[in-house]
Amino acid sequence: MSKCVLVSGGAGYIGSHVTVELVNAGYEVVVADNMSNCDLTCYNGVCSIIGKELPLVKMDFCDISAVQKLFTEYKFDAVIHFAAFKAVGESVDEPLKYYRNNILSFTNLIEVARKKGCNILFSSSATVYGESETLPVTERTPRQQATSPYGNTKQICEDILRDSVKAYEGINGIALRYFNPVGAHPSALIGELPRGVPNNLAPFITQTAIGKRECLSIFGNDYPTEDGTCLRDYIDIVDLAKAHVCAVTRMVEGRMKDGYEVYNIGTGRPVSVLELVKTFEKVSGKPLNYKFAPRRSGDIAAIWADPSLANKELGWKAERSVEQTLAAAWAWEQHLAEK
Ligand code: UFG
């Protein structure tokens, strides 16, 4: 019988891509989402890609009775937890909104899941490393004091999972630390759908190219990097999604070496903002209107992953090139414009 995975926040950007890859790998999937930061576009896209309807439960993980009800209706072998707020700037302005939502939802989930022996995968972030002196960062690189409440919730939730796995029998946990997820499914039926003006670079690039934004501001060209712009590790969203399948399979097949494991999910390849822009121009054939602007507060000069632990233990490796990733992001933006 196939194993069943709950994907909380499964109607969003990362959750929808992970759902597709789980189904491709033979898992049953239940999507749960409060739909507070997305509409049905990606859920419908997922159903078109996989050729069937999936259960979609509209619920909030801050409501523990709703979580309990869900776990009595289904038997889950694992849960992947995406349901959280994710805007760094907003978290600085409204810290309690972030602490309440991101931490309460996760503690509720663990509370219920642990009693059912359900393994837990937490979606963490490279933000936990802050500005590291040594690059690339490995999982042993010390975490640093978070610079935003959002980043702090990622650290706190990692710790909650670690401590829970240690204290309670019968559950395993994995935290995946994502670098910069970008791109879209090759079908162009699912992708990133930011509300309002995008904060992140890739959607700002594609929205500028399509004419939704007038001009991309490149924040800072005086960083101590080769071309003066920041370096990041842009990880293709489909590659990222596949890492979740590897991690879930490791948990449900009982192949973990520790009850709680942490993995960097990145390419190991630093790319500058300017390089990303130039590569986009090449793959889209469209010159991009951009200008250099002052540094954005809170940005670090450079971070990229050492993904060798995930390569070895999860048997996972990023495969797609920056060109393929940006071509997919551009196809998705064009698909949205045709709708
Ligand atoms: N950038 C621009 N112009 C823009 C947007 C971004 O030049 O309009 C630059 C940024 O300055 C940065 C790079 O593009 O150098 C990447 O910026 P993103 O906002 O796309 O990504 P970040 O690396 O800032 O953010 C990521 C994750 C967050 C996480 C954060 C913490 O997306 O979830 O790292 O460091 F919190």
mmCIF file of C-alpha atoms and ligand atoms in Angstrom:
data_model
loop_
_atom_site.group_PDB
_atom_site.id
_atom_site.type_symbol
_atom_site.label_atom_id
_atom_site.label_comp_id
_atom_site.label_asym_id
_atom_site.label_seq_id
_atom_site.Cartn_x
_atom_site.Cartn_y
_atom_site.Cartn_z
ATOM 1 C CA MET A 1 0.000 0.000 0.000
ATOM 2 C CA SER A 2 1.344 3.451 -0.803
ATOM 3 C CA LYS A 3 2.508 5.695 1.982
ATOM 4 C CA CYS A 4 0.570 8.858 2.675
ATOM 5 C CA VAL A 5 2.146 12.298 3.149
ATOM 6 C CA LEU A 6 0.455 15.399 4.519
ATOM 7 C CA VAL A 7 1.697 18.621 2.911
ATOM 8 C CA SER A 8 0.814 21.607 5.072
ATOM 9 C CA GLY A 9 0.883 24.796 3.033
ATOM 10 C CA GLY A 10 0.670 22.538 -0.007
ATOM 11 C CA ALA A 11 -1.172 25.066 -2.181
ATOM 12 C CA GLY A 12 1.785 27.479 -2.133
ATOM 13 C CA TYR A 13 4.889 27.824 -4.269
ATOM 14 C CA ILE A 14 7.195 25.191 -2.775
ATOM 15 C CA GLY A 15 4.393 22.963 -1.467
ATOM 16 C CA SER A 16 2.786 22.571 -4.883
ATOM 17 C CA HIS A 17 6.051 21.512 -6.545
ATOM 18 C CA VAL A 18 6.753 19.063 -3.721
ATOM 19 C CA THR A 19 3.250 17.596 -4.079
ATOM 20 C CA VAL A 20 3.860 16.860 -7.765
ATOM 21 C CA GLU A 21 7.165 15.095 -7.058
ATOM 22 C CA LEU A 22 5.665 13.068 -4.197
ATOM 23 C CA VAL A 23 2.853 11.848 -6.456
ATOM 24 C CA ASN A 24 5.391 11.067 -9.223
ATOM 25 C CA ALA A 25 7.281 8.957 -6.679
ATOM 26 C CA GLY A 26 4.150 6.962 -5.802
ATOM 27 C CA TYR A 27 3.043 8.661 -2.574
ATOM 28 C CA GLU A 28 -0.549 9.469 -1.665
ATOM 29 C CA VAL A 29 -0.745 13.160 -0.792
ATOM 30 C CA VAL A 30 -3.195 15.229 1.220
ATOM 31 C CA VAL A 31 -2.833 18.987 0.827
ATOM 32 C CA ALA A 32 -3.822 21.230 3.733
ATOM 33 C CA ASP A 33 -3.708 25.001 3.507
ATOM 34 C CA ASN A 34 -5.540 27.962 5.019
ATOM 35 C CA MET A 35 -5.219 29.729 1.648
ATOM 36 C CA SER A 36 -4.206 32.947 3.411
ATOM 37 C CA ASN A 37 -1.339 33.654 1.024
ATOM 38 C CA CYS A 38 -2.414 31.896 -2.164
ATOM 39 C CA ASP A 39 -5.381 31.108 -4.372
ATOM 40 C CA LEU A 40 -6.280 27.859 -6.154
ATOM 41 C CA THR A 41 -3.959 28.462 -9.119
ATOM 42 C CA CYS A 42 -1.160 26.146 -7.990
ATOM 43 C CA TYR A 43 -3.485 23.504 -6.545
ATOM 44 C CA ASN A 44 -5.356 23.366 -9.876
ATOM 45 C CA GLY A 45 -2.027 23.306 -11.727
ATOM 46 C CA VAL A 46 -0.886 20.333 -9.629
ATOM 47 C CA CYS A 47 -4.089 18.426 -10.442
ATOM 48 C CA SER A 48 -3.590 19.106 -14.183
ATOM 49 C CA ILE A 49 0.029 17.921 -14.069
ATOM 50 C CA ILE A 50 -0.713 14.695 -12.205
ATOM 51 C CA GLY A 51 -4.018 14.077 -13.999
ATOM 52 C CA LYS A 52 -6.158 13.612 -10.882
ATOM 53 C CA GLU A 53 -7.747 15.510 -8.012
ATOM 54 C CA LEU A 54 -6.049 15.462 -4.628
ATOM 55 C CA PRO A 55 -7.708 15.983 -1.258
ATOM 56 C CA LEU A 56 -7.444 19.680 -0.351
ATOM 57 C CA VAL A 57 -8.337 20.475 3.265
ATOM 58 C CA LYS A 58 -8.837 24.164 4.030
ATOM 59 C CA MET A 59 -7.665 24.550 7.601
ATOM 60 C CA ASP A 60 -5.368 26.476 9.893
ATOM 61 C CA PHE A 61 -2.647 24.646 11.834
ATOM 62 C CA CYS A 62 -2.981 27.200 14.640
ATOM 63 C CA ASP A 63 -6.315 25.510 15.392
ATOM 64 C CA ILE A 64 -5.311 22.323 17.202
ATOM 65 C CA SER A 65 -8.769 20.776 17.020
ATOM 66 C CA ALA A 66 -8.624 21.082 13.223
ATOM 67 C CA VAL A 67 -5.239 19.347 13.245
ATOM 68 C CA GLN A 68 -6.598 16.565 15.485
ATOM 69 C CA LYS A 69 -9.588 16.101 13.192
ATOM 70 C CA LEU A 70 -7.326 15.846 10.133
ATOM 71 C CA PHE A 71 -5.223 13.147 11.795
ATOM 72 C CA THR A 72 -8.302 11.115 12.661
ATOM 73 C CA GLU A 73 -9.546 11.290 9.075
ATOM 74 C CA TYR A 74 -6.244 10.180 7.506
ATOM 75 C CA LYS A 75 -3.309 8.020 8.502
ATOM 76 C CA PHE A 76 -0.108 9.831 7.580
ATOM 77 C CA ASP A 77 3.349 8.282 7.388
ATOM 78 C CA ALA A 78 4.977 11.707 7.201
ATOM 79 C CA VAL A 79 4.134 15.375 7.173
ATOM 80 C CA ILE A 80 6.010 18.141 5.364
ATOM 81 C CA HIS A 81 5.400 21.468 7.027
ATOM 82 C CA PHE A 82 5.365 24.563 4.804
ATOM 83 C CA ALA A 83 2.442 26.426 6.360
ATOM 84 C CA ALA A 84 4.099 29.615 7.622
ATOM 85 C CA PHE A 85 4.471 33.316 6.936
ATOM 86 C CA LYS A 86 7.625 34.129 4.997
ATOM 87 C CA ALA A 87 8.068 37.860 4.377
ATOM 88 C CA VAL A 88 11.244 39.029 6.111
ATOM 89 C CA GLY A 89 10.336 42.754 6.133
ATOM 90 C CA GLU A 90 6.797 42.175 7.379
ATOM 91 C CA SER A 91 8.153 40.019 10.197
ATOM 92 C CA VAL A 92 10.234 42.966 11.421
ATOM 93 C CA ASP A 93 7.124 45.193 11.462
ATOM 94 C CA GLU A 94 4.801 42.564 12.932
ATOM 95 C CA PRO A 95 6.925 40.157 14.987
ATOM 96 C CA LEU A 96 4.055 38.750 17.057
ATOM 97 C CA LYS A 97 2.128 37.804 13.946
ATOM 98 C CA TYR A 98 5.144 35.710 12.910
ATOM 99 C CA TYR A 99 5.942 34.193 16.291
ATOM 100 C CA ARG A 100 2.301 33.309 16.946
ATOM 101 C CA ASN A 101 1.565 31.806 13.552
ATOM 102 C CA ASN A 102 4.823 30.068 12.676
ATOM 103 C CA ILE A 103 5.508 28.598 16.084
ATOM 104 C CA LEU A 104 1.975 27.750 17.211
ATOM 105 C CA SER A 105 1.157 25.985 13.955
ATOM 106 C CA PHE A 106 4.305 23.864 14.178
ATOM 107 C CA THR A 107 3.940 22.954 17.862
ATOM 108 C CA ASN A 108 0.312 21.956 17.221
ATOM 109 C CA LEU A 109 1.413 19.796 14.332
ATOM 110 C CA ILE A 110 4.136 18.035 16.324
ATOM 111 C CA GLU A 111 1.809 17.554 19.284
ATOM 112 C CA VAL A 112 -0.687 15.657 17.152
ATOM 113 C CA ALA A 113 1.759 13.958 14.755
ATOM 114 C CA ARG A 114 3.936 12.479 17.511
ATOM 115 C CA LYS A 115 1.024 10.613 19.035
ATOM 116 C CA LYS A 116 0.397 8.984 15.667
ATOM 117 C CA GLY A 117 4.046 8.091 14.983
ATOM 118 C CA CYS A 118 4.100 10.416 11.978
ATOM 119 C CA ASN A 119 7.547 11.582 10.779
ATOM 120 C CA ILE A 120 8.094 15.297 10.352
ATOM 121 C CA LEU A 121 9.983 17.264 7.705
ATOM 122 C CA PHE A 122 10.450 20.943 8.451
ATOM 123 C CA SER A 123 11.116 23.532 5.761
ATOM 124 C CA SER A 124 13.979 25.602 7.126
ATOM 125 C CA SER A 125 16.229 28.148 5.479
ATOM 126 C CA ALA A 126 19.841 29.155 4.930
ATOM 127 C CA THR A 127 18.848 32.289 6.801
ATOM 128 C CA VAL A 128 19.808 30.379 9.997
ATOM 129 C CA TYR A 129 23.510 30.791 9.067
ATOM 130 C CA GLY A 130 23.344 34.598 8.965
ATOM 131 C CA GLU A 131 26.522 36.058 7.490
ATOM 132 C CA SER A 132 29.064 33.277 7.745
ATOM 133 C CA GLU A 133 32.786 33.964 7.750
ATOM 134 C CA THR A 134 33.521 30.658 6.072
ATOM 135 C CA LEU A 135 31.977 29.779 2.740
ATOM 136 C CA PRO A 136 30.433 27.587 1.544
ATOM 137 C CA VAL A 137 28.419 26.756 4.644
ATOM 138 C CA THR A 138 28.097 23.168 5.842
ATOM 139 C CA GLU A 139 25.541 21.878 8.321
ATOM 140 C CA ARG A 140 28.239 22.168 10.985
ATOM 141 C CA THR A 141 28.702 25.903 10.321
ATOM 142 C CA PRO A 142 27.372 27.558 13.479
ATOM 143 C CA ARG A 143 24.004 29.257 13.243
ATOM 144 C CA GLN A 144 24.024 32.949 14.035
ATOM 145 C CA GLN A 145 21.635 35.237 15.840
ATOM 146 C CA ALA A 146 18.738 35.769 13.410
ATOM 147 C CA THR A 147 18.364 39.262 11.988
ATOM 148 C CA SER A 148 14.576 39.065 11.581
ATOM 149 C CA PRO A 149 11.687 37.484 13.481
ATOM 150 C CA TYR A 150 11.058 35.371 10.368
ATOM 151 C CA GLY A 151 14.609 33.999 10.536
ATOM 152 C CA ASN A 152 14.235 33.492 14.259
ATOM 153 C CA THR A 153 11.106 31.378 13.768
ATOM 154 C CA LYS A 154 13.132 29.101 11.476
ATOM 155 C CA GLN A 155 15.775 28.630 14.193
ATOM 156 C CA ILE A 156 13.203 28.140 16.940
ATOM 157 C CA CYS A 157 11.222 25.600 14.893
ATOM 158 C CA GLU A 158 14.398 23.641 14.107
ATOM 159 C CA ASP A 159 15.087 23.476 17.846
ATOM 160 C CA ILE A 160 11.511 22.490 18.670
ATOM 161 C CA LEU A 161 11.742 19.615 16.208
ATOM 162 C CA ARG A 162 15.164 18.498 17.502
ATOM 163 C CA ASP A 163 14.000 18.516 21.128
ATOM 164 C CA SER A 164 10.684 16.807 20.351
ATOM 165 C CA VAL A 165 12.318 13.991 18.418
ATOM 166 C CA LYS A 166 14.665 13.458 21.344
ATOM 167 C CA ALA A 167 11.936 13.474 23.958
ATOM 168 C CA TYR A 168 9.117 11.547 22.298
ATOM 169 C CA GLU A 169 9.345 7.945 21.143
ATOM 170 C CA GLY A 170 8.615 6.854 17.637
ATOM 171 C CA ILE A 171 9.079 9.948 15.503
ATOM 172 C CA ASN A 172 11.907 11.147 13.304
ATOM 173 C CA GLY A 173 12.530 14.652 12.032
ATOM 174 C CA ILE A 174 14.459 16.274 9.215
ATOM 175 C CA ALA A 175 15.034 19.982 8.633
ATOM 176 C CA LEU A 176 15.950 21.028 5.105
ATOM 177 C CA ARG A 177 17.760 24.352 4.871
ATOM 178 C CA TYR A 178 16.891 25.857 1.516
ATOM 179 C CA PHE A 179 19.119 28.348 -0.206
ATOM 180 C CA ASN A 180 17.322 30.555 -2.790
ATOM 181 C CA PRO A 181 14.471 28.629 -4.444
ATOM 182 C CA VAL A 182 13.700 29.863 -7.974
ATOM 183 C CA GLY A 183 12.019 28.712 -11.167
ATOM 184 C CA ALA A 184 8.840 26.859 -12.005
ATOM 185 C CA HIS A 185 7.611 23.469 -13.147
ATOM 186 C CA PRO A 186 8.582 22.734 -16.782
ATOM 187 C CA SER A 187 4.867 22.454 -17.650
ATOM 188 C CA ALA A 188 4.475 26.162 -16.717
ATOM 189 C CA LEU A 189 1.310 25.146 -14.842
ATOM 190 C CA ILE A 190 2.701 25.955 -11.386
ATOM 191 C CA GLY A 191 5.185 28.567 -10.207
ATOM 192 C CA GLU A 192 5.728 31.467 -7.853
ATOM 193 C CA LEU A 193 2.783 33.834 -7.416
ATOM 194 C CA PRO A 194 3.874 36.710 -5.194
ATOM 195 C CA ARG A 195 1.132 38.976 -3.887
ATOM 196 C CA GLY A 196 1.861 42.621 -4.670
ATOM 197 C CA VAL A 197 5.376 43.806 -5.383
ATOM 198 C CA PRO A 198 7.807 40.860 -5.199
ATOM 199 C CA ASN A 199 10.524 40.986 -2.535
ATOM 200 C CA ASN A 200 12.627 38.291 -4.166
ATOM 201 C CA LEU A 201 14.898 38.729 -7.132
ATOM 202 C CA ALA A 202 13.680 36.136 -9.647
ATOM 203 C CA PRO A 203 9.990 37.133 -9.706
ATOM 204 C CA PHE A 204 11.040 40.779 -9.867
ATOM 205 C CA ILE A 205 13.142 39.976 -12.939
ATOM 206 C CA THR A 206 10.370 38.099 -14.766
ATOM 207 C CA GLN A 207 7.739 40.716 -13.847
ATOM 208 C CA THR A 208 10.003 43.468 -15.190
ATOM 209 C CA ALA A 209 10.566 41.536 -18.424
ATOM 210 C CA ILE A 210 6.825 41.034 -18.947
ATOM 211 C CA GLY A 211 6.138 44.735 -18.284
ATOM 212 C CA LYS A 212 4.417 44.460 -14.868
ATOM 213 C CA ARG A 213 7.330 46.368 -13.235
ATOM 214 C CA GLU A 214 9.128 49.229 -14.843
ATOM 215 C CA CYS A 215 12.682 48.684 -13.657
ATOM 216 C CA LEU A 216 14.624 46.218 -11.521
ATOM 217 C CA SER A 217 16.755 47.804 -8.813
ATOM 218 C CA ILE A 218 19.929 45.856 -8.134
ATOM 219 C CA PHE A 219 20.544 46.458 -4.457
ATOM 220 C CA GLY A 220 24.229 47.287 -4.083
ATOM 221 C CA ASN A 221 27.144 47.035 -6.510
ATOM 222 C CA ASP A 222 29.861 47.782 -3.961
ATOM 223 C CA TYR A 223 29.972 44.428 -2.174
ATOM 224 C CA PRO A 224 33.334 42.669 -1.885
ATOM 225 C CA THR A 225 32.507 40.271 -4.746
ATOM 226 C CA GLU A 226 33.888 40.064 -8.270
ATOM 227 C CA ASP A 227 31.217 42.268 -9.881
ATOM 228 C CA GLY A 228 30.196 44.060 -6.682
ATOM 229 C CA THR A 229 26.743 42.432 -6.434
ATOM 230 C CA CYS A 230 25.640 39.834 -3.869
ATOM 231 C CA LEU A 231 26.278 36.120 -4.294
ATOM 232 C CA ARG A 232 23.553 33.547 -3.661
ATOM 233 C CA ASP A 233 22.916 29.867 -4.309
ATOM 234 C CA TYR A 234 19.847 29.697 -6.569
ATOM 235 C CA ILE A 235 18.269 26.266 -6.319
ATOM 236 C CA ASP A 236 15.789 25.112 -8.954
ATOM 237 C CA ILE A 237 12.336 24.545 -7.476
ATOM 238 C CA VAL A 238 11.964 21.085 -9.076
ATOM 239 C CA ASP A 239 15.386 20.004 -7.788
ATOM 240 C CA LEU A 240 14.390 21.363 -4.383
ATOM 241 C CA ALA A 241 11.095 19.460 -4.491
ATOM 242 C CA LYS A 242 12.923 16.208 -5.264
ATOM 243 C CA ALA A 243 15.077 16.662 -2.158
ATOM 244 C CA HIS A 244 11.862 16.422 -0.113
ATOM 245 C CA VAL A 245 10.978 13.098 -1.701
ATOM 246 C CA CYS A 246 14.442 11.748 -0.837
ATOM 247 C CA ALA A 247 14.140 12.999 2.749
ATOM 248 C CA VAL A 248 10.630 11.632 3.282
ATOM 249 C CA THR A 249 11.646 8.268 1.844
ATOM 250 C CA ARG A 250 14.656 8.136 4.162
ATOM 251 C CA MET A 251 12.359 8.754 7.145
ATOM 252 C CA VAL A 252 9.568 6.337 6.238
ATOM 253 C CA GLU A 253 11.976 3.572 5.248
ATOM 254 C CA GLY A 254 13.748 3.897 8.603
ATOM 255 C CA ARG A 255 17.127 4.729 7.074
ATOM 256 C CA MET A 256 17.978 7.671 9.336
ATOM 257 C CA LYS A 257 21.241 7.646 11.252
ATOM 258 C CA ASP A 258 19.910 10.093 13.840
ATOM 259 C CA GLY A 259 16.378 10.813 14.975
ATOM 260 C CA TYR A 260 16.886 14.411 13.840
ATOM 261 C CA GLU A 261 18.902 15.328 10.766
ATOM 262 C CA VAL A 262 19.623 18.605 8.992
ATOM 263 C CA TYR A 263 20.568 19.082 5.349
ATOM 264 C CA ASN A 264 21.604 21.999 3.160
ATOM 265 C CA ILE A 265 19.615 22.052 -0.046
ATOM 266 C CA GLY A 266 21.538 24.099 -2.566
ATOM 267 C CA THR A 267 23.679 23.709 -5.662
ATOM 268 C CA GLY A 268 27.059 24.660 -4.211
ATOM 269 C CA ARG A 269 27.338 27.248 -7.001
ATOM 270 C CA PRO A 270 27.493 30.962 -6.133
ATOM 271 C CA VAL A 271 25.834 33.259 -8.691
ATOM 272 C CA SER A 272 25.851 37.055 -8.506
ATOM 273 C CA VAL A 273 22.768 39.213 -8.946
ATOM 274 C CA LEU A 274 24.252 40.656 -12.119
ATOM 275 C CA GLU A 275 25.047 37.186 -13.493
ATOM 276 C CA LEU A 276 21.466 36.121 -12.849
ATOM 277 C CA VAL A 277 20.194 39.173 -14.707
ATOM 278 C CA LYS A 278 22.551 38.577 -17.663
ATOM 279 C CA THR A 279 21.634 34.898 -17.837
ATOM 280 C CA PHE A 280 17.972 35.825 -17.829
ATOM 281 C CA GLU A 281 18.528 38.218 -20.728
ATOM 282 C CA LYS A 282 20.257 35.440 -22.644
ATOM 283 C CA VAL A 283 17.624 32.749 -22.136
ATOM 284 C CA SER A 284 14.613 35.039 -22.644
ATOM 285 C CA GLY A 285 16.133 37.069 -25.477
ATOM 286 C CA LYS A 286 14.793 40.168 -23.717
ATOM 287 C CA PRO A 287 16.969 43.042 -22.521
ATOM 288 C CA LEU A 288 16.045 43.857 -18.939
ATOM 289 C CA ASN A 289 15.529 47.387 -17.673
ATOM 290 C CA TYR A 290 17.642 47.582 -14.523
ATOM 291 C CA LYS A 291 19.580 50.098 -12.474
ATOM 292 C CA PHE A 292 21.972 49.985 -9.548
ATOM 293 C CA ALA A 293 20.458 51.129 -6.253
ATOM 294 C CA PRO A 294 21.738 51.378 -2.675
ATOM 295 C CA ARG A 295 22.203 48.224 -0.622
ATOM 296 C CA ARG A 296 19.054 46.736 0.906
ATOM 297 C CA SER A 297 19.172 46.715 4.678
ATOM 298 C CA GLY A 298 19.743 43.250 6.159
ATOM 299 C CA ASP A 299 21.285 41.740 2.999
ATOM 300 C CA ILE A 300 24.477 39.755 3.352
ATOM 301 C CA ALA A 301 27.221 39.895 0.707
ATOM 302 C CA ALA A 302 27.472 36.203 -0.001
ATOM 303 C CA ILE A 303 26.176 32.790 0.947
ATOM 304 C CA TRP A 304 26.187 29.467 -0.806
ATOM 305 C CA ALA A 305 25.835 25.839 0.238
ATOM 306 C CA ASP A 306 28.112 22.930 0.628
ATOM 307 C CA PRO A 307 25.457 20.341 -0.330
ATOM 308 C CA SER A 308 27.723 17.291 -0.013
ATOM 309 C CA LEU A 309 25.931 15.849 3.026
ATOM 310 C CA ALA A 310 22.601 15.818 1.153
ATOM 311 C CA ASN A 311 24.375 14.386 -1.907
ATOM 312 C CA LYS A 312 25.745 11.525 0.171
ATOM 313 C CA GLU A 313 23.034 10.761 2.710
ATOM 314 C CA LEU A 314 19.890 11.628 0.752
ATOM 315 C CA GLY A 315 21.260 10.503 -2.613
ATOM 316 C CA TRP A 316 20.098 13.852 -3.944
ATOM 317 C CA LYS A 317 21.865 16.344 -6.174
ATOM 318 C CA ALA A 318 20.770 19.556 -7.864
ATOM 319 C CA GLU A 319 20.661 18.840 -11.582
ATOM 320 C CA ARG A 320 19.221 21.812 -13.403
ATOM 321 C CA SER A 321 21.322 24.666 -14.767
ATOM 322 C CA VAL A 322 20.646 28.328 -14.017
ATOM 323 C CA GLU A 323 19.613 28.669 -17.688
ATOM 324 C CA GLN A 324 16.991 25.907 -17.397
ATOM 325 C CA THR A 325 15.689 27.379 -14.152
ATOM 326 C CA LEU A 326 15.325 30.892 -15.534
ATOM 327 C CA ALA A 327 13.770 29.613 -18.770
ATOM 328 C CA ALA A 328 11.125 27.829 -16.672
ATOM 329 C CA ALA A 329 10.505 30.951 -14.559
ATOM 330 C CA TRP A 330 10.083 32.979 -17.746
ATOM 331 C CA ALA A 331 7.689 30.416 -19.308
ATOM 332 C CA TRP A 332 5.582 30.585 -16.115
ATOM 333 C CA GLU A 333 5.451 34.410 -16.182
ATOM 334 C CA GLN A 334 4.358 34.273 -19.835
ATOM 335 C CA HIS A 335 1.735 31.641 -18.988
ATOM 336 C CA LEU A 336 0.339 33.973 -16.297
ATOM 337 C CA ALA A 337 0.212 36.854 -18.780
ATOM 338 C CA GLU A 338 -1.862 34.758 -21.215
ATOM 339 C CA LYS A 339 -4.483 33.902 -18.598
HETATM 340 N N1 UFG B 1 17.762 41.757 -5.052
HETATM 341 C C1 UFG B 1 17.883 42.859 -5.878
HETATM 342 N N2 UFG B 1 16.737 43.450 -6.304
HETATM 343 C C2 UFG B 1 15.500 43.008 -5.966
HETATM 344 C C3 UFG B 1 15.386 41.867 -5.119
HETATM 345 C C4 UFG B 1 16.559 41.285 -4.671
HETATM 346 O O1 UFG B 1 18.983 43.305 -6.207
HETATM 347 O O2 UFG B 1 14.500 43.602 -6.379
HETATM 348 C C5 UFG B 1 18.997 41.086 -4.599
HETATM 349 C C6 UFG B 1 19.150 41.081 -3.098
HETATM 350 O O3 UFG B 1 19.771 42.268 -2.669
HETATM 351 C C7 UFG B 1 19.997 39.831 -2.881
HETATM 352 C C8 UFG B 1 19.589 38.903 -4.034
HETATM 353 O O4 UFG B 1 18.950 39.739 -4.985
HETATM 354 O O5 UFG B 1 21.331 40.154 -3.052
HETATM 355 C C9 UFG B 1 18.608 37.829 -3.613
HETATM 356 O O6 UFG B 1 17.529 38.458 -2.932
HETATM 357 P P1 UFG B 1 16.190 37.678 -2.588
HETATM 358 O O7 UFG B 1 15.280 38.645 -1.897
HETATM 359 O O8 UFG B 1 15.662 36.987 -3.801
HETATM 360 O O9 UFG B 1 16.679 36.543 -1.620
HETATM 361 P P2 UFG B 1 17.432 36.674 -0.216
HETATM 362 O O10 UFG B 1 18.728 35.967 -0.390
HETATM 363 O O11 UFG B 1 17.461 38.030 0.322
HETATM 364 O O12 UFG B 1 16.369 35.921 0.651
HETATM 365 C C10 UFG B 1 16.501 34.626 0.994
HETATM 366 C C11 UFG B 1 15.142 33.950 1.146
HETATM 367 C C12 UFG B 1 14.423 34.416 2.386
HETATM 368 C C13 UFG B 1 15.371 34.406 3.562
HETATM 369 C C14 UFG B 1 16.533 35.261 3.253
HETATM 370 C C15 UFG B 1 17.416 35.418 4.455
HETATM 371 O O13 UFG B 1 14.324 34.168 0.013
HETATM 372 O O14 UFG B 1 13.350 33.547 2.647
HETATM 373 O O15 UFG B 1 17.232 34.671 2.168
HETATM 374 O O16 UFG B 1 18.689 35.770 4.172
HETATM 375 F F1 UFG B 1 14.811 34.852 4.685
#
